[in-house]
Amino acid sequence: MTTKAAIWIIFLMTYMAYPIQAHNGVVALAIPVENITIDGDLSDWPEGMTYYAVDNPEFQLPPNDSTDIQGYFRIGYNVAESALYVAIEATDESILLNREGGGIYIDLSHQDHNSPVGQYYFMNSGVYYGQGAVKDALQVAQVQKGNKRYAEWRFDLNRVGQTSIALKPGQILGFDLILHDSDDDSHFSWMAWGKGKDKYKMTDRRGDVILIDNTTPLGYLQGRMLWSDTNEGVKWGQVLVQSPKASDFSVVVSTDEKG
């Protein structure tokens, strides 16, 4: 993926003396959205949006099987409203309203180190506000239908309070999302979009969201990260994508188990 600026790629192997200290390697694309009502009904979201899986078991136990907690989100933005929209869908074989929920982390500054973040917690029974969160910045609605849970979030970025920004295509925000699940047998799973716990404290444990629109050119970067001595793929290595023309365009992408 790319903006209008050219991009170049730096491979930093894990044996080098300086690891990447940006974000955790997951990247999402946010597209423009409009006329969305925050009511838990996701039928007014645009068709064809990418679903991002919340599938990293970062604390306690992984899901029991494919019927246990399975979560996805979509993400969009509205320039005129200076708003970020998030839609969450989760499927679970058992719903315990007062013991399940998750959290959203929004980092507007997108700095490499000590970047301030708003931490918004939610339970299926209601919404709670963590450190750095601004209550007036948020609208949220949640709906349960059988073993599926739906949630819509709207963040007024003029009120989030970390910094003042004007949304535009090509802009990058720090972001992450977690879901936690409790079952009747006390089985507990803490699932994250990007790897890492302590996302409030640790900038490098949050993902990246790139804002795009219909005029944003998209392409592909293809390559493989290999160990020089064995020629085997580097599992969960990190690739830094940096624009030479736009200093604020920088994302980190993780490799898969094959490099």
PDB file of C-alpha atoms in Angstrom:
ATOM      1  CA  MET A   1       0.000   0.000   0.000  1.00  0.00           C
ATOM      2  CA  THR A   2       1.198   3.509  -0.652  1.00  0.00           C
ATOM      3  CA  THR A   3       0.283   7.175  -0.620  1.00  0.00           C
ATOM      4  CA  LYS A   4       1.042   9.582  -3.458  1.00  0.00           C
ATOM      5  CA  ALA A   5       4.523   9.877  -2.044  1.00  0.00           C
ATOM      6  CA  ALA A   6       6.962   7.209  -3.105  1.00  0.00           C
ATOM      7  CA  ILE A   7       7.840   4.684  -0.437  1.00  0.00           C
ATOM      8  CA  TRP A   8      10.909   2.752   0.388  1.00  0.00           C
ATOM      9  CA  ILE A   9      11.402  -0.218   2.604  1.00  0.00           C
ATOM     10  CA  ILE A  10      13.910  -1.021   5.316  1.00  0.00           C
ATOM     11  CA  PHE A  11      14.363  -4.555   6.583  1.00  0.00           C
ATOM     12  CA  LEU A  12      15.622  -4.663  10.157  1.00  0.00           C
ATOM     13  CA  MET A  13      16.481  -8.198  11.250  1.00  0.00           C
ATOM     14  CA  THR A  14      15.943  -9.219  14.825  1.00  0.00           C
ATOM     15  CA  TYR A  15      19.656  -9.789  15.358  1.00  0.00           C
ATOM     16  CA  MET A  16      20.512  -6.156  14.654  1.00  0.00           C
ATOM     17  CA  ALA A  17      21.460  -3.869  17.520  1.00  0.00           C
ATOM     18  CA  TYR A  18      18.421  -1.608  17.252  1.00  0.00           C
ATOM     19  CA  PRO A  19      14.904  -3.046  17.047  1.00  0.00           C
ATOM     20  CA  ILE A  20      12.044  -1.058  15.559  1.00  0.00           C
ATOM     21  CA  GLN A  21      10.263   0.835  18.323  1.00  0.00           C
ATOM     22  CA  ALA A  22       7.206   2.083  16.458  1.00  0.00           C
ATOM     23  CA  HIS A  23       4.004   0.026  16.487  1.00  0.00           C
ATOM     24  CA  ASN A  24       3.197  -3.686  16.641  1.00  0.00           C
ATOM     25  CA  GLY A  25       2.924  -4.533  12.944  1.00  0.00           C
ATOM     26  CA  VAL A  26      -0.814  -4.630  12.210  1.00  0.00           C
ATOM     27  CA  VAL A  27      -2.183  -2.092   9.729  1.00  0.00           C
ATOM     28  CA  ALA A  28      -5.798  -1.245   8.850  1.00  0.00           C
ATOM     29  CA  LEU A  29      -7.224   1.035   6.170  1.00  0.00           C
ATOM     30  CA  ALA A  30     -10.005   3.425   7.229  1.00  0.00           C
ATOM     31  CA  ILE A  31     -12.313   4.661   4.472  1.00  0.00           C
ATOM     32  CA  PRO A  32     -14.749   7.618   4.403  1.00  0.00           C
ATOM     33  CA  VAL A  33     -18.184   6.867   5.860  1.00  0.00           C
ATOM     34  CA  GLU A  34     -21.313   8.973   6.198  1.00  0.00           C
ATOM     35  CA  ASN A  35     -24.928   8.782   7.349  1.00  0.00           C
ATOM     36  CA  ILE A  36     -24.149   6.200  10.030  1.00  0.00           C
ATOM     37  CA  THR A  37     -26.509   6.103  12.998  1.00  0.00           C
ATOM     38  CA  ILE A  38     -24.993   4.841  16.251  1.00  0.00           C
ATOM     39  CA  ASP A  39     -27.628   2.288  17.210  1.00  0.00           C
ATOM     40  CA  GLY A  40     -25.911  -1.117  16.980  1.00  0.00           C
ATOM     41  CA  ASP A  41     -27.484  -1.845  13.571  1.00  0.00           C
ATOM     42  CA  LEU A  42     -24.591  -2.199  11.107  1.00  0.00           C
ATOM     43  CA  SER A  43     -26.734  -2.277   7.953  1.00  0.00           C
ATOM     44  CA  ASP A  44     -25.882   1.372   7.205  1.00  0.00           C
ATOM     45  CA  TRP A  45     -22.155   0.635   6.921  1.00  0.00           C
ATOM     46  CA  PRO A  46     -20.721   0.560   3.362  1.00  0.00           C
ATOM     47  CA  GLU A  47     -20.500  -2.798   1.639  1.00  0.00           C
ATOM     48  CA  GLY A  48     -17.119  -4.225   0.748  1.00  0.00           C
ATOM     49  CA  MET A  49     -15.238  -2.884   3.775  1.00  0.00           C
ATOM     50  CA  THR A  50     -12.365  -4.972   5.106  1.00  0.00           C
ATOM     51  CA  TYR A  51     -12.995  -6.967   8.290  1.00  0.00           C
ATOM     52  CA  TYR A  52      -9.986  -7.062  10.621  1.00  0.00           C
ATOM     53  CA  ALA A  53      -9.732 -10.083  12.918  1.00  0.00           C
ATOM     54  CA  VAL A  54      -9.192  -9.702  16.652  1.00  0.00           C
ATOM     55  CA  ASP A  55      -7.435 -13.039  16.921  1.00  0.00           C
ATOM     56  CA  ASN A  56      -4.265 -12.758  19.010  1.00  0.00           C
ATOM     57  CA  PRO A  57      -4.650 -14.491  22.426  1.00  0.00           C
ATOM     58  CA  GLU A  58      -2.399 -12.213  24.462  1.00  0.00           C
ATOM     59  CA  PHE A  59      -3.485 -13.105  28.010  1.00  0.00           C
ATOM     60  CA  GLN A  60      -4.818 -16.161  29.823  1.00  0.00           C
ATOM     61  CA  LEU A  61      -6.144 -18.889  27.482  1.00  0.00           C
ATOM     62  CA  PRO A  62      -6.795 -19.034  23.723  1.00  0.00           C
ATOM     63  CA  PRO A  63     -10.379 -19.743  22.597  1.00  0.00           C
ATOM     64  CA  ASN A  64     -11.571 -23.306  23.132  1.00  0.00           C
ATOM     65  CA  ASP A  65     -12.515 -23.856  19.482  1.00  0.00           C
ATOM     66  CA  SER A  66     -14.098 -22.176  16.474  1.00  0.00           C
ATOM     67  CA  THR A  67     -17.389 -21.687  18.348  1.00  0.00           C
ATOM     68  CA  ASP A  68     -15.677 -19.698  21.095  1.00  0.00           C
ATOM     69  CA  ILE A  69     -14.961 -15.971  20.863  1.00  0.00           C
ATOM     70  CA  GLN A  70     -14.445 -14.812  17.256  1.00  0.00           C
ATOM     71  CA  GLY A  71     -14.246 -11.054  16.732  1.00  0.00           C
ATOM     72  CA  TYR A  72     -13.843  -8.628  13.831  1.00  0.00           C
ATOM     73  CA  PHE A  73     -13.973  -4.884  13.326  1.00  0.00           C
ATOM     74  CA  ARG A  74     -14.352  -2.380  10.501  1.00  0.00           C
ATOM     75  CA  ILE A  75     -13.133   1.190  10.668  1.00  0.00           C
ATOM     76  CA  GLY A  76     -13.995   4.427   8.866  1.00  0.00           C
ATOM     77  CA  TYR A  77     -13.777   8.187   9.279  1.00  0.00           C
ATOM     78  CA  ASN A  78     -15.674  11.367   8.424  1.00  0.00           C
ATOM     79  CA  VAL A  79     -13.639  14.493   7.632  1.00  0.00           C
ATOM     80  CA  ALA A  80     -16.520  16.963   8.056  1.00  0.00           C
ATOM     81  CA  GLU A  81     -17.333  15.564  11.509  1.00  0.00           C
ATOM     82  CA  SER A  82     -13.694  14.964  12.472  1.00  0.00           C
ATOM     83  CA  ALA A  83     -14.934  11.580  13.628  1.00  0.00           C
ATOM     84  CA  LEU A  84     -13.628   8.022  13.699  1.00  0.00           C
ATOM     85  CA  TYR A  85     -16.158   5.175  13.392  1.00  0.00           C
ATOM     86  CA  VAL A  86     -15.621   1.573  14.531  1.00  0.00           C
ATOM     87  CA  ALA A  87     -17.990  -1.389  14.041  1.00  0.00           C
ATOM     88  CA  ILE A  88     -17.390  -4.565  16.060  1.00  0.00           C
ATOM     89  CA  GLU A  89     -18.920  -8.004  15.505  1.00  0.00           C
ATOM     90  CA  ALA A  90     -18.252 -10.909  17.857  1.00  0.00           C
ATOM     91  CA  THR A  91     -19.569 -14.470  17.951  1.00  0.00           C
ATOM     92  CA  ASP A  92     -19.451 -16.551  21.124  1.00  0.00           C
ATOM     93  CA  GLU A  93     -21.078 -19.787  22.246  1.00  0.00           C
ATOM     94  CA  SER A  94     -21.854 -18.311  25.681  1.00  0.00           C
ATOM     95  CA  ILE A  95     -22.684 -14.700  26.523  1.00  0.00           C
ATOM     96  CA  LEU A  96     -22.044 -13.441  30.065  1.00  0.00           C
ATOM     97  CA  LEU A  97     -23.068  -9.806  29.927  1.00  0.00           C
ATOM     98  CA  ASN A  98     -21.343  -8.591  33.072  1.00  0.00           C
ATOM     99  CA  ARG A  99     -18.058 -10.402  32.455  1.00  0.00           C
ATOM    100  CA  GLU A 100     -17.316  -9.838  28.769  1.00  0.00           C
ATOM    101  CA  GLY A 101     -16.348  -6.843  26.694  1.00  0.00           C
ATOM    102  CA  GLY A 102     -13.123  -5.266  25.488  1.00  0.00           C
ATOM    103  CA  GLY A 103     -11.356  -2.012  24.833  1.00  0.00           C
ATOM    104  CA  ILE A 104     -10.345   0.481  22.146  1.00  0.00           C
ATOM    105  CA  TYR A 105      -7.109   2.475  22.172  1.00  0.00           C
ATOM    106  CA  ILE A 106      -6.796   5.687  20.126  1.00  0.00           C
ATOM    107  CA  ASP A 107      -3.443   7.424  19.661  1.00  0.00           C
ATOM    108  CA  LEU A 108      -3.762  10.581  17.570  1.00  0.00           C
ATOM    109  CA  SER A 109      -0.146  11.719  17.876  1.00  0.00           C
ATOM    110  CA  HIS A 110       1.285   8.512  16.373  1.00  0.00           C
ATOM    111  CA  GLN A 111       4.709   9.062  17.887  1.00  0.00           C
ATOM    112  CA  ASP A 112       7.392   6.378  18.082  1.00  0.00           C
ATOM    113  CA  HIS A 113       7.739   6.622  21.865  1.00  0.00           C
ATOM    114  CA  ASN A 114       5.464   7.579  24.759  1.00  0.00           C
ATOM    115  CA  SER A 115       2.626   8.591  22.461  1.00  0.00           C
ATOM    116  CA  PRO A 116      -0.466   9.576  24.502  1.00  0.00           C
ATOM    117  CA  VAL A 117      -3.509   7.350  24.104  1.00  0.00           C
ATOM    118  CA  GLY A 118      -7.166   7.279  25.097  1.00  0.00           C
ATOM    119  CA  GLN A 119      -8.304   3.971  26.586  1.00  0.00           C
ATOM    120  CA  TYR A 120     -12.020   3.188  26.219  1.00  0.00           C
ATOM    121  CA  TYR A 121     -13.252   0.058  27.980  1.00  0.00           C
ATOM    122  CA  PHE A 122     -16.614  -1.559  27.445  1.00  0.00           C
ATOM    123  CA  MET A 123     -18.590  -4.423  28.900  1.00  0.00           C
ATOM    124  CA  ASN A 124     -21.543  -5.988  27.164  1.00  0.00           C
ATOM    125  CA  SER A 125     -23.666  -4.397  29.867  1.00  0.00           C
ATOM    126  CA  GLY A 126     -22.265  -0.878  29.461  1.00  0.00           C
ATOM    127  CA  VAL A 127     -19.321   1.405  28.696  1.00  0.00           C
ATOM    128  CA  TYR A 128     -16.481   2.337  31.009  1.00  0.00           C
ATOM    129  CA  TYR A 129     -13.748   4.888  30.583  1.00  0.00           C
ATOM    130  CA  GLY A 130     -10.092   4.128  31.137  1.00  0.00           C
ATOM    131  CA  GLN A 131      -7.018   6.311  31.420  1.00  0.00           C
ATOM    132  CA  GLY A 132      -6.781   9.169  28.963  1.00  0.00           C
ATOM    133  CA  ALA A 133     -10.406   8.715  27.851  1.00  0.00           C
ATOM    134  CA  VAL A 134     -12.810  11.633  27.383  1.00  0.00           C
ATOM    135  CA  LYS A 135     -16.442  10.702  27.978  1.00  0.00           C
ATOM    136  CA  ASP A 136     -17.881  13.492  25.807  1.00  0.00           C
ATOM    137  CA  ALA A 137     -15.830  12.281  22.841  1.00  0.00           C
ATOM    138  CA  LEU A 138     -17.751   9.020  22.505  1.00  0.00           C
ATOM    139  CA  GLN A 139     -21.047   7.673  21.230  1.00  0.00           C
ATOM    140  CA  VAL A 140     -21.594   3.931  21.461  1.00  0.00           C
ATOM    141  CA  ALA A 141     -24.406   1.422  21.031  1.00  0.00           C
ATOM    142  CA  GLN A 142     -24.362  -2.356  21.558  1.00  0.00           C
ATOM    143  CA  VAL A 143     -26.845  -5.012  20.481  1.00  0.00           C
ATOM    144  CA  GLN A 144     -26.965  -8.748  21.146  1.00  0.00           C
ATOM    145  CA  LYS A 145     -28.722 -11.183  18.809  1.00  0.00           C
ATOM    146  CA  GLY A 146     -28.421 -14.816  19.843  1.00  0.00           C
ATOM    147  CA  ASN A 147     -24.735 -15.673  20.089  1.00  0.00           C
ATOM    148  CA  LYS A 148     -23.631 -12.558  18.179  1.00  0.00           C
ATOM    149  CA  ARG A 149     -22.779  -9.152  19.616  1.00  0.00           C
ATOM    150  CA  TYR A 150     -22.664  -5.932  17.614  1.00  0.00           C
ATOM    151  CA  ALA A 151     -21.239  -2.592  18.672  1.00  0.00           C
ATOM    152  CA  GLU A 152     -20.920   0.782  16.954  1.00  0.00           C
ATOM    153  CA  TRP A 153     -18.542   3.475  18.137  1.00  0.00           C
ATOM    154  CA  ARG A 154     -18.151   7.093  17.095  1.00  0.00           C
ATOM    155  CA  PHE A 155     -15.211   9.111  18.418  1.00  0.00           C
ATOM    156  CA  ASP A 156     -15.301  12.900  18.089  1.00  0.00           C
ATOM    157  CA  LEU A 157     -11.598  13.505  17.575  1.00  0.00           C
ATOM    158  CA  ASN A 158     -11.951  17.210  18.376  1.00  0.00           C
ATOM    159  CA  ARG A 159     -12.819  16.174  21.922  1.00  0.00           C
ATOM    160  CA  VAL A 160     -10.480  13.255  22.474  1.00  0.00           C
ATOM    161  CA  GLY A 161      -8.093  15.799  23.969  1.00  0.00           C
ATOM    162  CA  GLN A 162      -4.681  14.361  23.099  1.00  0.00           C
ATOM    163  CA  THR A 163      -3.962  16.707  20.218  1.00  0.00           C
ATOM    164  CA  SER A 164      -5.740  18.794  17.603  1.00  0.00           C
ATOM    165  CA  ILE A 165      -5.776  17.191  14.150  1.00  0.00           C
ATOM    166  CA  ALA A 166      -7.512  17.730  10.824  1.00  0.00           C
ATOM    167  CA  LEU A 167      -8.358  14.384   9.286  1.00  0.00           C
ATOM    168  CA  LYS A 168      -7.141  13.820   5.749  1.00  0.00           C
ATOM    169  CA  PRO A 169      -6.295  10.891   3.453  1.00  0.00           C
ATOM    170  CA  GLY A 170      -2.771   9.610   4.038  1.00  0.00           C
ATOM    171  CA  GLN A 171      -2.884  10.382   7.748  1.00  0.00           C
ATOM    172  CA  ILE A 172      -1.919   7.635  10.199  1.00  0.00           C
ATOM    173  CA  LEU A 173      -3.379   7.070  13.665  1.00  0.00           C
ATOM    174  CA  GLY A 174      -2.266   4.702  16.401  1.00  0.00           C
ATOM    175  CA  PHE A 175      -5.050   2.236  17.196  1.00  0.00           C
ATOM    176  CA  ASP A 176      -5.775  -1.114  18.757  1.00  0.00           C
ATOM    177  CA  LEU A 177      -8.754  -3.144  19.882  1.00  0.00           C
ATOM    178  CA  ILE A 178      -9.211  -5.990  22.355  1.00  0.00           C
ATOM    179  CA  LEU A 179     -12.023  -8.378  23.258  1.00  0.00           C
ATOM    180  CA  HIS A 180     -12.237 -10.454  26.412  1.00  0.00           C
ATOM    181  CA  ASP A 181     -14.400 -13.492  26.886  1.00  0.00           C
ATOM    182  CA  SER A 182     -15.485 -15.419  29.999  1.00  0.00           C
ATOM    183  CA  ASP A 183     -17.185 -18.791  29.797  1.00  0.00           C
ATOM    184  CA  ASP A 184     -19.307 -20.691  32.313  1.00  0.00           C
ATOM    185  CA  ASP A 185     -16.360 -23.000  33.055  1.00  0.00           C
ATOM    186  CA  SER A 186     -14.174 -19.978  34.071  1.00  0.00           C
ATOM    187  CA  HIS A 187     -12.256 -20.162  30.785  1.00  0.00           C
ATOM    188  CA  PHE A 188     -11.031 -16.602  30.074  1.00  0.00           C
ATOM    189  CA  SER A 189      -9.565 -15.262  26.817  1.00  0.00           C
ATOM    190  CA  TRP A 190      -8.057 -11.789  26.220  1.00  0.00           C
ATOM    191  CA  MET A 191      -7.907 -11.302  22.464  1.00  0.00           C
ATOM    192  CA  ALA A 192      -6.200  -8.424  20.650  1.00  0.00           C
ATOM    193  CA  TRP A 193      -6.017  -7.137  17.095  1.00  0.00           C
ATOM    194  CA  GLY A 194      -2.282  -6.448  17.339  1.00  0.00           C
ATOM    195  CA  LYS A 195       0.195  -8.338  19.462  1.00  0.00           C
ATOM    196  CA  GLY A 196       1.085  -7.208  22.967  1.00  0.00           C
ATOM    197  CA  LYS A 197      -0.519  -6.335  26.292  1.00  0.00           C
ATOM    198  CA  ASP A 198      -0.163  -3.062  28.225  1.00  0.00           C
ATOM    199  CA  LYS A 199      -1.242  -1.090  25.174  1.00  0.00           C
ATOM    200  CA  TYR A 200      -1.944   1.980  27.272  1.00  0.00           C
ATOM    201  CA  LYS A 201       1.652   2.192  28.443  1.00  0.00           C
ATOM    202  CA  MET A 202       3.524   0.768  25.450  1.00  0.00           C
ATOM    203  CA  THR A 203       3.407   2.636  22.132  1.00  0.00           C
ATOM    204  CA  ASP A 204       4.977  -0.292  20.275  1.00  0.00           C
ATOM    205  CA  ARG A 205       2.053  -2.542  21.245  1.00  0.00           C
ATOM    206  CA  ARG A 206      -0.509  -0.591  19.216  1.00  0.00           C
ATOM    207  CA  GLY A 207      -1.342  -0.938  15.541  1.00  0.00           C
ATOM    208  CA  ASP A 208      -1.629   1.616  12.742  1.00  0.00           C
ATOM    209  CA  VAL A 209      -4.685   2.902  10.885  1.00  0.00           C
ATOM    210  CA  ILE A 210      -4.129   4.669   7.554  1.00  0.00           C
ATOM    211  CA  LEU A 211      -6.871   6.995   6.309  1.00  0.00           C
ATOM    212  CA  ILE A 212      -7.592   6.610   2.586  1.00  0.00           C
ATOM    213  CA  ASP A 213     -10.256   7.773   0.132  1.00  0.00           C
ATOM    214  CA  ASN A 214     -11.322   7.022  -3.434  1.00  0.00           C
ATOM    215  CA  THR A 215      -8.390   9.009  -4.847  1.00  0.00           C
ATOM    216  CA  THR A 216      -5.726   7.237  -2.811  1.00  0.00           C
ATOM    217  CA  PRO A 217      -3.634   4.966  -5.077  1.00  0.00           C
ATOM    218  CA  LEU A 218      -3.170   1.495  -3.635  1.00  0.00           C
ATOM    219  CA  GLY A 219      -0.483  -0.966  -4.637  1.00  0.00           C
ATOM    220  CA  TYR A 220       1.475  -3.886  -3.247  1.00  0.00           C
ATOM    221  CA  LEU A 221       4.855  -4.294  -1.625  1.00  0.00           C
ATOM    222  CA  GLN A 222       6.036  -7.868  -1.877  1.00  0.00           C
ATOM    223  CA  GLY A 223       9.066  -9.469  -0.330  1.00  0.00           C
ATOM    224  CA  ARG A 224      10.339 -11.982   2.171  1.00  0.00           C
ATOM    225  CA  MET A 225      12.519 -11.560   5.234  1.00  0.00           C
ATOM    226  CA  LEU A 226      15.147 -14.322   5.543  1.00  0.00           C
ATOM    227  CA  TRP A 227      17.884 -15.259   7.968  1.00  0.00           C
ATOM    228  CA  SER A 228      21.190 -14.843   6.136  1.00  0.00           C
ATOM    229  CA  ASP A 229      22.764 -17.993   7.556  1.00  0.00           C
ATOM    230  CA  THR A 230      19.870 -20.448   7.024  1.00  0.00           C
ATOM    231  CA  ASN A 231      17.765 -18.725   4.330  1.00  0.00           C
ATOM    232  CA  GLU A 232      14.696 -19.487   6.434  1.00  0.00           C
ATOM    233  CA  GLY A 233      11.881 -17.002   6.845  1.00  0.00           C
ATOM    234  CA  VAL A 234      11.963 -14.705   9.883  1.00  0.00           C
ATOM    235  CA  LYS A 235       8.797 -15.338  11.891  1.00  0.00           C
ATOM    236  CA  TRP A 236       7.128 -12.137  13.118  1.00  0.00           C
ATOM    237  CA  GLY A 237       9.914  -9.932  11.814  1.00  0.00           C
ATOM    238  CA  GLN A 238       9.142  -6.249  11.286  1.00  0.00           C
ATOM    239  CA  VAL A 239       9.262  -4.160   8.125  1.00  0.00           C
ATOM    240  CA  LEU A 240       9.403  -0.372   8.319  1.00  0.00           C
ATOM    241  CA  VAL A 241       7.614   1.463   5.480  1.00  0.00           C
ATOM    242  CA  GLN A 242       8.726   5.108   5.387  1.00  0.00           C
ATOM    243  CA  SER A 243       7.976   7.846   2.875  1.00  0.00           C
ATOM    244  CA  PRO A 244      11.025   9.925   1.881  1.00  0.00           C
ATOM    245  CA  LYS A 245       8.740  12.850   1.029  1.00  0.00           C
ATOM    246  CA  ALA A 246       6.329  12.793   3.981  1.00  0.00           C
ATOM    247  CA  SER A 247       8.108  12.412   7.307  1.00  0.00           C
ATOM    248  CA  ASP A 248       4.854  11.631   9.127  1.00  0.00           C
ATOM    249  CA  PHE A 249       4.074   8.640   6.872  1.00  0.00           C
ATOM    250  CA  SER A 250       5.621   5.656   8.631  1.00  0.00           C
ATOM    251  CA  VAL A 251       4.131   2.255   9.437  1.00  0.00           C
ATOM    252  CA  VAL A 252       5.504  -1.050  10.682  1.00  0.00           C
ATOM    253  CA  VAL A 253       4.241  -4.309   9.163  1.00  0.00           C
ATOM    254  CA  SER A 254       4.884  -7.753  10.668  1.00  0.00           C
ATOM    255  CA  THR A 255       5.892 -10.767   8.600  1.00  0.00           C
ATOM    256  CA  ASP A 256       4.039 -14.062   8.925  1.00  0.00           C
ATOM    257  CA  GLU A 257       5.475 -17.372  10.082  1.00  0.00           C
ATOM    258  CA  LYS A 258       7.238 -17.800   6.719  1.00  0.00           C
ATOM    259  CA  GLY A 259       8.799 -14.336   6.722  1.00  0.00           C
TER     260      GLY A 259
END
